[in-house]
Short mmCIF file of C-alpha atoms and ligand atoms in Angstrom, two decimals:
data_model
loop_
_atom_site.label_atom_id
_atom_site.label_comp_id
_atom_site.label_asym_id
_atom_site.label_seq_id
_atom_site.Cartn_x
_atom_site.Cartn_y
_atom_site.Cartn_z
CA MET A 42 86.15 -163.33 69.52
CA HIS A 43 87.43 -163.05 73.08
CA GLU A 44 86.90 -160.25 75.52
CA LEU A 45 89.85 -157.90 75.39
CA VAL A 46 91.58 -155.77 77.98
CA THR A 47 94.09 -153.24 76.68
CA VAL A 48 97.16 -151.97 78.46
CA LEU A 49 98.39 -148.63 77.16
CA ASP A 50 102.16 -148.61 77.46
CA TYR A 51 103.75 -145.58 79.06
CA GLY A 52 107.14 -147.22 79.07
CA SER A 53 107.01 -149.14 82.32
CA GLN A 54 109.40 -152.04 82.73
CA TYR A 55 106.30 -153.74 84.14
CA ALA A 56 103.83 -153.16 81.25
CA GLN A 57 104.06 -156.77 80.19
CA LEU A 58 103.68 -158.01 83.73
CA ILE A 59 100.34 -156.24 83.85
CA ALA A 60 99.26 -158.03 80.67
CA ARG A 61 100.51 -161.29 82.06
CA ARG A 62 98.54 -160.90 85.30
CA VAL A 63 95.40 -160.15 83.30
CA ARG A 64 95.91 -163.24 81.15
CA GLU A 65 96.51 -165.30 84.29
CA CYS A 66 92.99 -164.27 85.29
CA GLY A 67 91.67 -165.81 82.05
CA VAL A 68 91.13 -162.53 80.21
CA TYR A 69 92.88 -161.82 76.91
CA CYS A 70 95.07 -158.77 77.11
CA GLU A 71 97.20 -156.85 74.67
CA ILE A 72 99.57 -153.92 75.00
CA LEU A 73 99.13 -150.91 72.74
CA PRO A 74 101.11 -147.68 72.36
CA HIS A 75 99.92 -144.96 74.68
CA ASP A 76 99.26 -142.54 71.81
CA ILE A 77 96.53 -144.65 70.22
CA THR A 78 93.48 -142.54 69.38
CA CYS A 79 90.14 -142.98 71.00
CA GLU A 80 88.65 -144.08 67.63
CA ASN A 81 91.31 -146.73 67.02
CA LEU A 82 90.88 -148.05 70.53
CA ALA A 83 87.09 -148.13 70.17
CA GLU A 84 87.45 -150.36 67.08
CA ARG A 85 88.92 -153.03 69.31
CA SER A 86 86.04 -152.82 71.81
CA PRO A 87 88.04 -153.40 74.98
CA LYS A 88 86.10 -154.35 78.11
CA ALA A 89 88.60 -152.44 80.23
CA ILE A 90 91.68 -150.27 79.83
CA ILE A 91 94.80 -150.15 82.00
CA LEU A 92 97.35 -147.34 81.80
CA SER A 93 100.80 -148.58 82.75
CA GLY A 94 103.39 -146.83 84.83
CA GLY A 95 106.36 -145.16 83.18
CA PRO A 96 109.57 -143.25 83.82
CA ALA A 97 108.28 -139.81 82.72
CA SER A 98 106.73 -137.08 84.89
CA VAL A 99 103.38 -135.51 84.07
CA LEU A 100 104.81 -132.34 85.62
CA LYS A 101 107.32 -132.02 82.79
CA LYS A 102 106.55 -130.58 79.36
CA GLY A 103 106.11 -133.07 76.51
CA HIS A 104 105.28 -136.02 78.77
CA PRO A 105 103.55 -139.05 77.15
CA ASP A 106 99.86 -138.23 77.07
CA ILE A 107 96.47 -139.84 76.45
CA ASP A 108 93.73 -139.01 73.97
CA PRO A 109 91.31 -137.52 76.53
CA GLY A 110 88.36 -139.08 74.69
CA ILE A 111 89.55 -142.45 76.02
CA LEU A 112 88.46 -141.40 79.51
CA ASP A 113 84.97 -140.59 78.15
CA MET A 114 84.31 -143.86 76.37
CA GLY A 115 82.34 -145.30 79.25
CA ILE A 116 84.91 -148.13 79.46
CA PRO A 117 86.52 -148.75 82.88
CA VAL A 118 90.03 -147.32 83.22
CA LEU A 119 92.69 -148.23 85.78
CA GLY A 120 95.78 -146.03 85.89
CA ILE A 121 98.82 -147.51 87.59
CA CYS A 122 101.46 -145.14 89.03
CA TYR A 123 102.25 -142.80 86.09
CA GLY A 124 98.87 -143.89 84.66
CA MET A 125 97.11 -142.67 87.80
CA GLN A 126 98.99 -139.36 87.74
CA LEU A 127 98.03 -138.86 84.10
CA VAL A 128 94.34 -139.52 84.83
CA ALA A 129 94.52 -137.04 87.70
CA LYS A 130 96.15 -134.40 85.53
CA VAL A 131 93.86 -134.84 82.51
CA LEU A 132 90.69 -134.79 84.61
CA GLY A 133 91.65 -131.73 86.64
CA GLY A 134 93.30 -133.02 89.82
CA SER A 135 96.62 -131.62 91.03
CA LEU A 136 100.02 -133.14 91.53
CA GLU A 137 103.35 -132.32 93.02
CA ARG A 138 106.85 -133.63 92.82
CA GLY A 139 107.07 -135.90 95.88
CA ARG A 140 109.31 -134.41 98.53
CA SER A 141 111.12 -137.64 99.10
CA GLY A 142 109.53 -140.05 96.62
CA GLU A 143 108.49 -143.50 97.77
CA TYR A 144 110.36 -146.57 96.58
CA GLY A 145 109.94 -150.12 97.80
CA PRO A 146 107.56 -151.74 100.27
CA ALA A 147 104.76 -149.71 101.88
CA THR A 148 101.50 -150.45 103.62
CA ILE A 149 98.30 -148.88 102.36
CA ASP A 150 95.21 -148.29 104.46
CA ILE A 151 92.01 -148.74 102.55
CA ASP A 152 89.56 -145.87 103.02
CA ILE A 153 86.72 -147.10 100.83
CA ASP A 154 86.06 -150.80 100.57
CA GLY A 155 84.38 -152.39 97.54
CA ALA A 156 85.21 -152.13 93.81
CA LEU A 157 89.02 -152.52 93.51
CA PHE A 158 89.39 -153.47 97.15
CA SER A 159 86.45 -155.88 97.53
CA GLY A 160 87.31 -158.57 100.05
CA ILE A 161 90.85 -157.26 100.55
CA GLY A 162 90.71 -156.05 104.15
CA GLY A 163 91.99 -152.92 105.90
CA GLY A 164 95.75 -152.54 105.45
CA ILE A 165 97.83 -154.34 102.81
CA ASP A 166 101.45 -154.49 101.74
CA VAL A 167 102.20 -152.96 98.36
CA TRP A 168 105.18 -152.03 96.20
CA MET A 169 105.66 -148.34 95.53
CA SER A 170 107.99 -146.68 93.06
CA HIS A 171 107.17 -143.07 92.37
CA GLY A 172 108.52 -139.54 92.62
CA ASP A 173 105.40 -137.48 91.80
CA GLN A 174 102.12 -137.79 93.64
CA VAL A 175 98.51 -136.71 93.34
CA ILE A 176 97.56 -134.12 95.97
CA THR A 177 93.95 -133.39 95.02
CA VAL A 178 91.70 -135.80 93.17
CA PRO A 179 89.65 -134.71 90.14
CA GLU A 180 85.96 -133.95 90.53
CA GLY A 181 83.84 -137.04 91.05
CA PHE A 182 86.78 -138.99 92.52
CA SER A 183 87.25 -140.18 96.11
CA VAL A 184 90.42 -141.15 97.89
CA ILE A 185 90.10 -144.90 98.36
CA ALA A 186 93.47 -145.64 100.02
CA HIS A 187 96.45 -143.84 101.58
CA THR A 188 99.84 -144.59 103.09
CA ARG A 189 101.68 -142.83 105.89
CA VAL A 190 103.51 -140.60 103.42
CA CYS A 191 101.19 -140.70 100.41
CA PRO A 192 97.74 -139.30 101.27
CA ILE A 193 96.29 -140.46 97.95
CA ALA A 194 97.60 -143.96 97.29
CA ALA A 195 94.47 -144.91 95.33
CA MET A 196 91.54 -142.96 93.95
CA GLY A 197 88.34 -143.84 92.16
CA ASP A 198 85.36 -142.36 90.41
CA LEU A 199 82.92 -145.07 91.35
CA LYS A 200 80.24 -143.82 88.94
CA ARG A 201 82.45 -143.67 85.85
CA ASN A 202 84.57 -146.65 86.91
CA ILE A 203 87.86 -144.80 86.54
CA PHE A 204 90.50 -145.74 89.09
CA GLY A 205 94.08 -144.95 89.88
CA VAL A 206 96.58 -146.73 92.12
CA GLN A 207 99.91 -145.22 93.01
CA PHE A 208 101.41 -148.61 93.84
CA HIS A 209 102.11 -151.56 91.50
CA PRO A 210 99.53 -154.35 91.85
CA GLU A 211 101.22 -156.29 89.02
CA VAL A 212 104.46 -157.14 90.88
CA VAL A 213 104.86 -160.04 93.28
CA HIS A 214 105.91 -157.64 96.03
CA THR A 215 102.28 -156.57 96.22
CA PRO A 216 101.05 -159.93 97.54
CA LEU A 217 97.35 -159.15 97.07
CA GLY A 218 97.96 -157.36 93.78
CA LYS A 219 96.40 -160.11 91.74
CA GLU A 220 93.23 -159.89 93.85
CA ILE A 221 93.07 -156.18 93.08
CA ILE A 222 93.49 -156.86 89.36
CA LYS A 223 90.82 -159.58 89.59
CA ASN A 224 88.48 -157.12 91.27
CA TYR A 225 89.10 -154.63 88.50
CA LEU A 226 88.44 -157.22 85.78
CA PHE A 227 85.49 -159.05 87.25
CA THR A 228 83.80 -156.71 89.78
CA VAL A 229 84.39 -153.37 88.05
CA ALA A 230 84.59 -154.33 84.34
CA HIS A 231 82.37 -157.44 84.49
CA CYS A 232 84.71 -159.58 82.41
CA SER A 233 83.72 -163.24 82.20
CA GLY A 234 87.21 -164.78 81.84
CA ASP A 235 86.85 -166.53 78.49
CA TRP A 236 90.52 -166.85 77.54
CA ASN A 237 93.16 -169.60 77.79
CA MET A 238 96.24 -170.83 75.90
CA ALA A 239 94.09 -172.56 73.26
CA GLY A 240 92.60 -169.11 72.69
CA PHE A 241 96.07 -167.60 72.34
CA ILE A 242 96.95 -170.17 69.68
CA GLU A 243 93.76 -169.40 67.80
CA GLU A 244 94.38 -165.62 67.95
CA SER A 245 98.04 -166.02 66.95
CA ILE A 246 97.30 -168.28 64.00
CA ARG A 247 94.76 -165.79 62.72
CA ALA A 248 97.17 -162.88 63.21
CA ILE A 249 100.11 -164.70 61.55
CA ARG A 250 98.00 -165.64 58.51
CA GLU A 251 96.71 -162.11 58.22
CA ARG A 252 100.16 -160.57 58.47
CA VAL A 253 102.00 -162.98 56.20
CA GLY A 254 99.41 -163.53 53.48
CA ARG A 255 100.93 -165.65 50.73
CA SER A 256 104.54 -164.59 51.42
CA ARG A 257 107.28 -166.91 52.53
CA VAL A 258 108.69 -166.81 56.05
CA ILE A 259 112.04 -167.98 57.27
CA CYS A 260 112.27 -168.78 60.96
CA GLY A 261 115.54 -168.80 62.87
CA LEU A 262 115.66 -171.93 65.06
CA SER A 263 118.24 -171.53 67.81
CA GLY A 264 117.83 -174.88 69.53
CA GLY A 265 116.14 -173.25 72.52
CA VAL A 266 112.52 -173.61 73.51
CA ASP A 267 111.46 -170.13 72.36
CA SER A 268 112.34 -170.35 68.71
CA ALA A 269 111.09 -173.95 68.61
CA VAL A 270 107.70 -172.88 69.94
CA ALA A 271 107.61 -169.92 67.54
CA ALA A 272 108.39 -172.26 64.63
CA ALA A 273 105.71 -174.73 65.74
CA LEU A 274 103.13 -171.98 66.05
CA ILE A 275 103.96 -170.51 62.63
CA ASN A 276 104.02 -174.00 61.17
CA SER A 277 100.46 -174.50 62.48
CA ALA A 278 99.45 -171.24 60.82
CA ILE A 279 101.12 -171.49 57.41
CA GLY A 280 102.76 -174.94 57.11
CA ASP A 281 105.39 -175.16 54.37
CA GLN A 282 105.20 -171.45 53.60
CA MET A 283 107.71 -171.31 56.47
CA THR A 284 111.25 -172.64 56.31
CA ALA A 285 112.88 -173.13 59.71
CA ILE A 286 116.59 -172.43 59.46
CA PHE A 287 118.90 -173.94 62.03
CA VAL A 288 122.33 -172.38 61.71
CA ASP A 289 125.23 -174.42 63.00
CA ASN A 290 127.32 -171.43 63.97
CA GLY A 291 129.96 -173.45 65.75
CA LEU A 292 128.84 -171.87 69.05
CA LEU A 293 126.40 -174.60 70.00
CA ARG A 294 126.48 -177.02 72.89
CA ALA A 295 127.89 -180.48 72.24
CA GLY A 296 125.43 -182.76 70.39
CA GLU A 297 123.03 -179.93 69.60
CA VAL A 298 122.84 -180.26 65.81
CA GLU A 299 122.03 -183.98 65.92
CA GLU A 300 119.34 -183.45 68.54
CA ILE A 301 117.60 -180.68 66.61
CA ARG A 302 117.74 -182.70 63.41
CA ARG A 303 116.13 -185.68 65.16
CA ILE A 304 113.38 -183.65 66.82
CA PHE A 305 112.33 -181.68 63.75
CA THR A 306 112.57 -184.47 61.23
CA GLU A 307 111.25 -187.39 63.31
CA GLN A 308 109.27 -186.17 66.33
CA TYR A 309 107.81 -182.91 65.12
CA PRO A 310 108.49 -182.73 61.42
CA LEU A 311 108.58 -179.34 59.81
CA ASN A 312 110.22 -177.69 56.83
CA LEU A 313 113.79 -177.66 58.18
CA ASP A 314 117.02 -176.36 56.67
CA ILE A 315 120.28 -176.97 58.58
CA VAL A 316 123.11 -174.67 57.49
CA ASP A 317 126.74 -175.37 58.32
CA ALA A 318 128.17 -171.88 58.91
CA ARG A 319 130.87 -172.67 61.47
CA GLN A 320 133.74 -171.23 59.49
CA ILE A 321 131.93 -168.00 58.60
CA PHE A 322 131.13 -167.24 62.25
CA LEU A 323 134.62 -168.01 63.44
CA SER A 324 136.20 -165.84 60.81
CA ASN A 325 133.82 -162.94 61.57
CA LEU A 326 134.67 -163.21 65.28
CA LYS A 327 138.42 -163.37 64.81
CA GLY A 328 140.22 -160.97 67.14
CA ILE A 329 136.98 -159.56 68.64
CA THR A 330 136.84 -159.33 72.42
CA GLU A 331 134.38 -156.50 73.13
CA PRO A 332 131.04 -158.07 74.17
CA GLU A 333 128.69 -155.73 72.32
CA GLU A 334 130.78 -155.97 69.17
CA LYS A 335 130.68 -159.75 69.42
CA ARG A 336 126.92 -159.74 69.80
CA LYS A 337 126.54 -157.40 66.83
CA ARG A 338 128.81 -159.51 64.63
CA ILE A 339 127.08 -162.73 65.57
CA GLY A 340 123.70 -161.07 64.90
CA ASN A 341 124.86 -159.69 61.54
CA THR A 342 126.30 -163.02 60.46
CA PHE A 343 122.98 -164.69 61.24
CA ILE A 344 121.24 -162.10 59.11
CA ASP A 345 123.67 -162.60 56.19
CA ILE A 346 122.98 -166.31 56.33
CA PHE A 347 119.24 -165.72 56.46
CA TYR A 348 119.52 -163.54 53.31
CA THR A 349 121.45 -166.26 51.52
CA GLU A 350 119.00 -168.95 52.57
CA ALA A 351 116.03 -166.77 51.66
CA ASP A 352 117.47 -166.38 48.14
CA ARG A 353 118.06 -170.09 47.94
CA ILE A 354 114.39 -170.87 48.58
CA GLY A 355 113.22 -168.26 46.09
CA GLY A 356 112.85 -165.24 48.41
CA ALA A 357 111.17 -164.55 51.75
CA ASP A 358 109.56 -161.37 53.05
CA PHE A 359 109.47 -162.26 56.71
CA LEU A 360 111.93 -163.38 59.33
CA ALA A 361 110.40 -165.09 62.37
CA GLN A 362 112.16 -165.17 65.72
CA GLY A 363 111.34 -166.63 69.12
CA THR A 364 111.84 -163.31 70.88
CA LEU A 365 110.23 -163.23 74.32
CA TYR A 366 109.29 -160.29 76.38
CA PRO A 367 112.30 -160.48 78.75
CA ASP A 368 114.58 -160.46 75.67
CA ILE A 369 113.32 -157.06 74.63
CA ILE A 370 112.43 -155.41 77.86
CA GLU A 371 115.91 -154.11 78.47
CA SER A 372 116.37 -152.99 74.87
CA ARG A 373 113.10 -151.12 74.37
CA SER A 374 109.54 -151.36 75.61
CA ALA A 375 107.23 -153.89 73.97
CA LYS A 376 105.26 -151.48 71.82
CA GLY A 377 107.94 -148.91 71.23
CA GLY A 378 106.87 -147.04 74.34
CA PRO A 379 109.09 -144.44 75.97
CA SER A 380 110.97 -146.67 78.44
CA ALA A 381 114.65 -146.14 79.13
CA THR A 382 117.16 -148.22 77.14
CA ILE A 383 119.10 -150.14 79.72
CA LYS A 384 121.22 -152.46 77.61
CA SER A 385 121.34 -153.10 73.88
CA HIS A 386 121.40 -156.85 73.59
CA HIS A 387 119.58 -160.00 72.53
CA ASN A 388 117.87 -160.73 69.23
CA VAL A 389 116.44 -157.24 69.24
CA GLY A 390 119.56 -155.16 69.76
CA GLY A 391 121.56 -157.28 67.33
CA LEU A 392 119.38 -156.59 64.27
CA PRO A 393 120.61 -154.15 61.63
CA LYS A 394 118.54 -151.00 61.12
CA ASP A 395 118.06 -151.68 57.41
CA LEU A 396 116.86 -155.28 57.82
CA LYS A 397 115.33 -156.43 54.55
CA PHE A 398 112.79 -158.68 56.26
CA ASP A 399 109.70 -157.78 58.20
CA LEU A 400 109.74 -159.45 61.58
CA VAL A 401 107.27 -162.00 62.87
CA GLU A 402 107.66 -162.41 66.62
CA PRO A 403 104.57 -164.25 67.83
CA LEU A 404 105.89 -164.76 71.38
CA LYS A 405 107.11 -161.27 72.09
CA GLU A 406 104.51 -160.61 74.74
CA LEU A 407 105.03 -163.88 76.59
CA PHE A 408 107.22 -164.99 79.44
CA LYS A 409 109.13 -168.24 79.39
CA ASP A 410 106.70 -170.22 81.53
CA GLU A 411 103.84 -169.16 79.27
CA VAL A 412 105.86 -170.28 76.25
CA ARG A 413 106.35 -173.70 77.80
CA VAL A 414 102.60 -174.08 78.32
CA LEU A 415 102.10 -173.01 74.71
CA GLY A 416 104.69 -175.51 73.47
CA ARG A 417 102.93 -178.36 75.27
CA GLU A 418 99.60 -177.29 73.85
CA LEU A 419 101.16 -177.39 70.37
CA GLY A 420 102.40 -180.93 71.00
CA LEU A 421 106.15 -180.28 71.01
CA PRO A 422 108.18 -183.04 72.72
CA GLU A 423 108.81 -182.59 76.42
CA ILE A 424 112.59 -182.91 75.96
CA LEU A 425 112.53 -179.67 73.99
CA ILE A 426 110.09 -177.84 76.22
CA ASN A 427 112.07 -178.56 79.37
CA ARG A 428 115.33 -177.37 77.89
CA GLN A 429 117.03 -174.59 79.70
CA PRO A 430 117.06 -171.25 77.89
CA PHE A 431 120.04 -170.83 75.59
CA PRO A 432 121.03 -167.40 74.27
CA GLY A 433 120.89 -166.65 70.55
CA PRO A 434 124.64 -165.81 70.38
CA GLY A 435 125.30 -169.19 72.01
CA LEU A 436 128.65 -169.99 73.54
CA GLY A 437 129.95 -166.75 71.98
CA VAL A 438 128.73 -164.82 75.03
CA ARG A 439 130.16 -167.44 77.40
CA ILE A 440 133.68 -167.23 76.02
CA LEU A 441 135.14 -164.06 77.45
CA GLY A 442 137.79 -162.70 75.17
CA GLU A 443 138.34 -163.99 71.66
CA VAL A 444 136.12 -166.76 70.31
CA ASN A 445 138.12 -169.31 68.35
CA GLU A 446 137.88 -173.00 67.55
CA HIS A 447 140.17 -173.94 70.40
CA ASN A 448 138.20 -171.96 73.02
CA VAL A 449 134.88 -173.26 71.75
CA ALA A 450 136.10 -176.85 72.03
CA ILE A 451 137.24 -176.32 75.65
CA LEU A 452 133.95 -174.71 76.61
CA GLN A 453 131.82 -177.36 74.91
CA GLU A 454 133.64 -180.10 76.79
CA ALA A 455 133.38 -178.29 80.11
CA ASP A 456 129.73 -177.44 79.54
CA LEU A 457 128.90 -181.05 78.74
CA ARG A 458 130.25 -182.08 82.17
CA VAL A 459 128.18 -179.38 83.87
CA GLN A 460 125.03 -180.56 82.10
CA GLU A 461 125.67 -184.24 82.85
CA GLU A 462 126.33 -183.71 86.54
CA ILE A 463 123.61 -181.15 87.18
CA ARG A 464 121.01 -183.35 85.49
CA LYS A 465 121.66 -186.00 88.13
CA TYR A 466 121.07 -183.54 90.94
CA ASP A 467 117.63 -183.64 92.68
CA GLY A 468 117.17 -179.90 92.44
CA TYR A 469 117.55 -179.85 88.65
CA ASP A 470 113.93 -178.83 88.04
CA ASP A 471 114.39 -175.67 90.12
CA ILE A 472 117.32 -174.48 88.01
CA TRP A 473 116.58 -171.95 85.30
CA GLN A 474 119.97 -172.21 83.65
CA SER A 475 123.25 -173.93 84.43
CA PHE A 476 126.33 -173.62 82.28
CA ALA A 477 130.06 -173.12 82.04
CA VAL A 478 131.86 -169.91 81.10
CA LEU A 479 135.42 -169.74 79.78
CA LEU A 480 137.30 -166.90 81.43
CA PRO A 481 140.00 -164.92 79.66
CA VAL A 482 142.57 -165.59 82.34
CA LYS A 483 145.03 -168.33 83.00
CA SER A 484 146.15 -169.51 86.39
CA VAL A 485 148.94 -171.63 87.74
CA GLY A 486 148.28 -175.18 88.85
CA VAL A 487 150.10 -178.39 89.52
CA MET A 488 149.19 -181.64 87.83
CA GLY A 489 151.27 -184.66 88.69
CA ASP A 490 154.59 -183.08 89.40
CA GLU A 491 154.26 -180.59 86.61
CA ARG A 492 153.47 -176.91 86.81
CA THR A 493 150.50 -175.95 84.64
CA TYR A 494 149.41 -172.57 83.38
CA ALA A 495 145.93 -173.09 82.02
CA ASN A 496 142.35 -171.85 81.62
CA VAL A 497 139.77 -171.09 84.29
CA ILE A 498 136.16 -172.20 83.92
CA ALA A 499 133.37 -170.52 85.86
CA ILE A 500 130.17 -172.39 86.60
CA ARG A 501 126.92 -170.45 86.71
CA ALA A 502 123.60 -171.88 87.92
CA VAL A 503 120.64 -169.62 88.57
CA SER A 504 117.03 -169.91 89.58
CA SER A 505 114.57 -167.48 88.04
CA LEU A 506 110.91 -167.15 87.17
CA ASP A 507 111.27 -165.22 83.97
CA GLY A 508 114.92 -164.32 83.38
CA MET A 509 114.32 -160.77 84.56
CA THR A 510 115.72 -161.37 88.01
CA ALA A 511 117.70 -164.38 89.14
CA ASP A 512 119.46 -165.82 92.14
CA TRP A 513 122.47 -168.12 92.17
CA VAL A 514 121.60 -171.66 93.17
CA LYS A 515 123.03 -173.10 96.38
CA ILE A 516 124.12 -176.30 94.71
CA PRO A 517 125.43 -178.90 97.21
CA TYR A 518 129.20 -178.92 97.57
CA GLU A 519 129.34 -182.58 96.50
CA VAL A 520 127.78 -181.73 93.14
CA LEU A 521 130.12 -178.78 92.66
CA ALA A 522 133.07 -180.94 93.65
CA LYS A 523 132.11 -183.59 91.10
CA ILE A 524 131.77 -181.02 88.34
CA SER A 525 135.08 -179.42 89.23
CA THR A 526 136.96 -182.72 89.39
CA ARG A 527 135.54 -183.94 86.13
CA ILE A 528 136.31 -180.74 84.27
CA ILE A 529 139.85 -180.45 85.56
CA ASN A 530 140.61 -184.14 84.97
CA GLU A 531 138.80 -184.62 81.69
CA VAL A 532 139.03 -181.33 79.83
CA ALA A 533 142.49 -180.59 78.49
CA GLY A 534 143.59 -177.01 79.04
CA VAL A 535 141.64 -176.31 82.26
CA ASN A 536 143.26 -176.34 85.70
CA ARG A 537 140.77 -174.34 87.80
CA VAL A 538 136.99 -174.13 88.28
CA VAL A 539 135.16 -171.37 90.17
CA TYR A 540 131.48 -170.91 91.06
CA ASP A 541 129.63 -167.68 90.27
CA ILE A 542 127.73 -166.43 93.33
CA SER A 543 126.13 -163.28 91.91
CA SER A 544 122.43 -162.58 91.56
CA LYS A 545 120.65 -160.58 88.84
CA PRO A 546 120.52 -157.65 89.36
CA PRO A 547 123.16 -156.34 89.65
CA SER A 548 124.86 -159.04 87.54
CA THR A 549 123.20 -160.48 84.45
CA ILE A 550 122.70 -164.18 83.83
CA GLU A 551 125.05 -164.41 80.87
CA TRP A 552 128.52 -162.98 81.44
CA GLU A 553 128.42 -160.90 78.27
P1 XMP B 878 120.78 -161.76 80.82
O1 XMP B 878 122.15 -162.22 80.51
O2 XMP B 878 120.42 -160.46 80.13
O3 XMP B 878 119.81 -162.86 80.16
O4 XMP B 878 120.47 -161.71 82.27
C1 XMP B 878 118.46 -163.05 80.45
C2 XMP B 878 118.00 -164.29 79.71
O5 XMP B 878 118.08 -164.08 78.29
C3 XMP B 878 118.96 -165.02 77.70
N1 XMP B 878 119.70 -164.30 76.67
C4 XMP B 878 119.38 -164.30 75.36
N2 XMP B 878 118.40 -164.92 74.69
N3 XMP B 878 119.18 -163.97 72.66
C5 XMP B 878 118.32 -164.78 73.33
O6 XMP B 878 117.43 -165.37 72.70
C6 XMP B 878 120.19 -163.31 73.26
O7 XMP B 878 120.96 -162.57 72.65
C7 XMP B 878 120.30 -163.49 74.69
N4 XMP B 878 121.16 -163.00 75.62
C8 XMP B 878 120.77 -163.50 76.84
C9 XMP B 878 119.83 -165.52 78.82
O8 XMP B 878 120.38 -166.81 78.53
C10 XMP B 878 118.86 -165.51 79.98
O9 XMP B 878 118.02 -166.65 79.97
#
């Protein structure tokens, strides 16, 4: 069994980033709900505990709390932002609503070296995002860092190994944040760092077998890397007890069905079922233009097909999906924590409330780059692992306005040209996603001597580390020109191509 560090989730958008940073340090980490009892936590024997940040205020009634016994277990605790404020409140410190709050970059001055700040130096740049602040530390605690406007930016009880930091060491905007986390893990909590991806596979296989027992699982394969890796992992755990279902929903990229068939029958054989559902999807999308409604209908149609296929194979209790952390972060927090719902979308938002399957989502705490490492470790072919992410609702969220056979055909042809040209470009490896979008407008053009009134295609290419934030790629004009010329000349029904120059946030990567 590996050493374990637990993050208690108070609803921070960053809870998973904390877990990710810990895993990057070679220590296994899991996220648990903040209301876990001291006894239940003790059963897991964590080497260290981290309390995440969160949107609530400890100064307001009914705020998410902690079983106070957890702070008496003799296990090191690090509270981050809200987590620090909670520790201060529970142990008898005092807090106030910050007069101005502190959001964005700040510099902290370290007052007491050692422990969290071993080898870090005097003043460091950090990322702050808080309204409340601690004004007196609990008994036994010392102030270990401050900023110009926040007199207690970090505190610690060096005897009991309980710490709090007001800033976010888990984000990249705190450049030495990982060093602080390392100090917490190795200097304070004496972890040894015994975890790696092979360990994750081992833990996941055990957990999948335990959860599934002798039941059957169907796994939705979307053609993207995530669901492929999920299928491979579940296949390693339970073999033919799983049926991978690839639904041809008519919203796939050109050539997709043949490629998936080849990979999963020849290169990485598994129990595969390809379902031709093109007509069902198109008829369920007829006349629908509202993006959320489209997503819901596509999601529901998938579920109907999964029910039918489950019956066909004699019943299944579980539905497996390749949901990743960024897919769910904007819909709800990973462990059902109290984070704000920003947007109902993705695999998660599209599921009906009365789903008749239990879910198996073995990747839901991972980020895309971690999934790629996992896929390689499982022996999946490189061609699949290096694929760009592709959304579950497919081209349906890239056709603005009504989805119909005609529009799908135009977009597939345009998208094929984007893929072909961008693949030739030197910077291809730095692109997270590149694709075409069919806009619901027509514009006037002139082809030969004829006036045209035809469709507009937008090209989107973004760079990103994890899909959470993204920037548009400065693709050379020559490449854009080639794409534009090819689409306009070769794809009937298109007379204009535009390039999307918006970053995420405030835009999203997909247009719907
Ligand atoms: P957005 O558009 O929210 O997308 O910036 C972030 C990343 O998620 C992908 N995406 C999805 N993936 N099911 C998925 O599996 C979905 O419904 C879905 N919607 C968006 C998107 O392509 C990008 O990589």
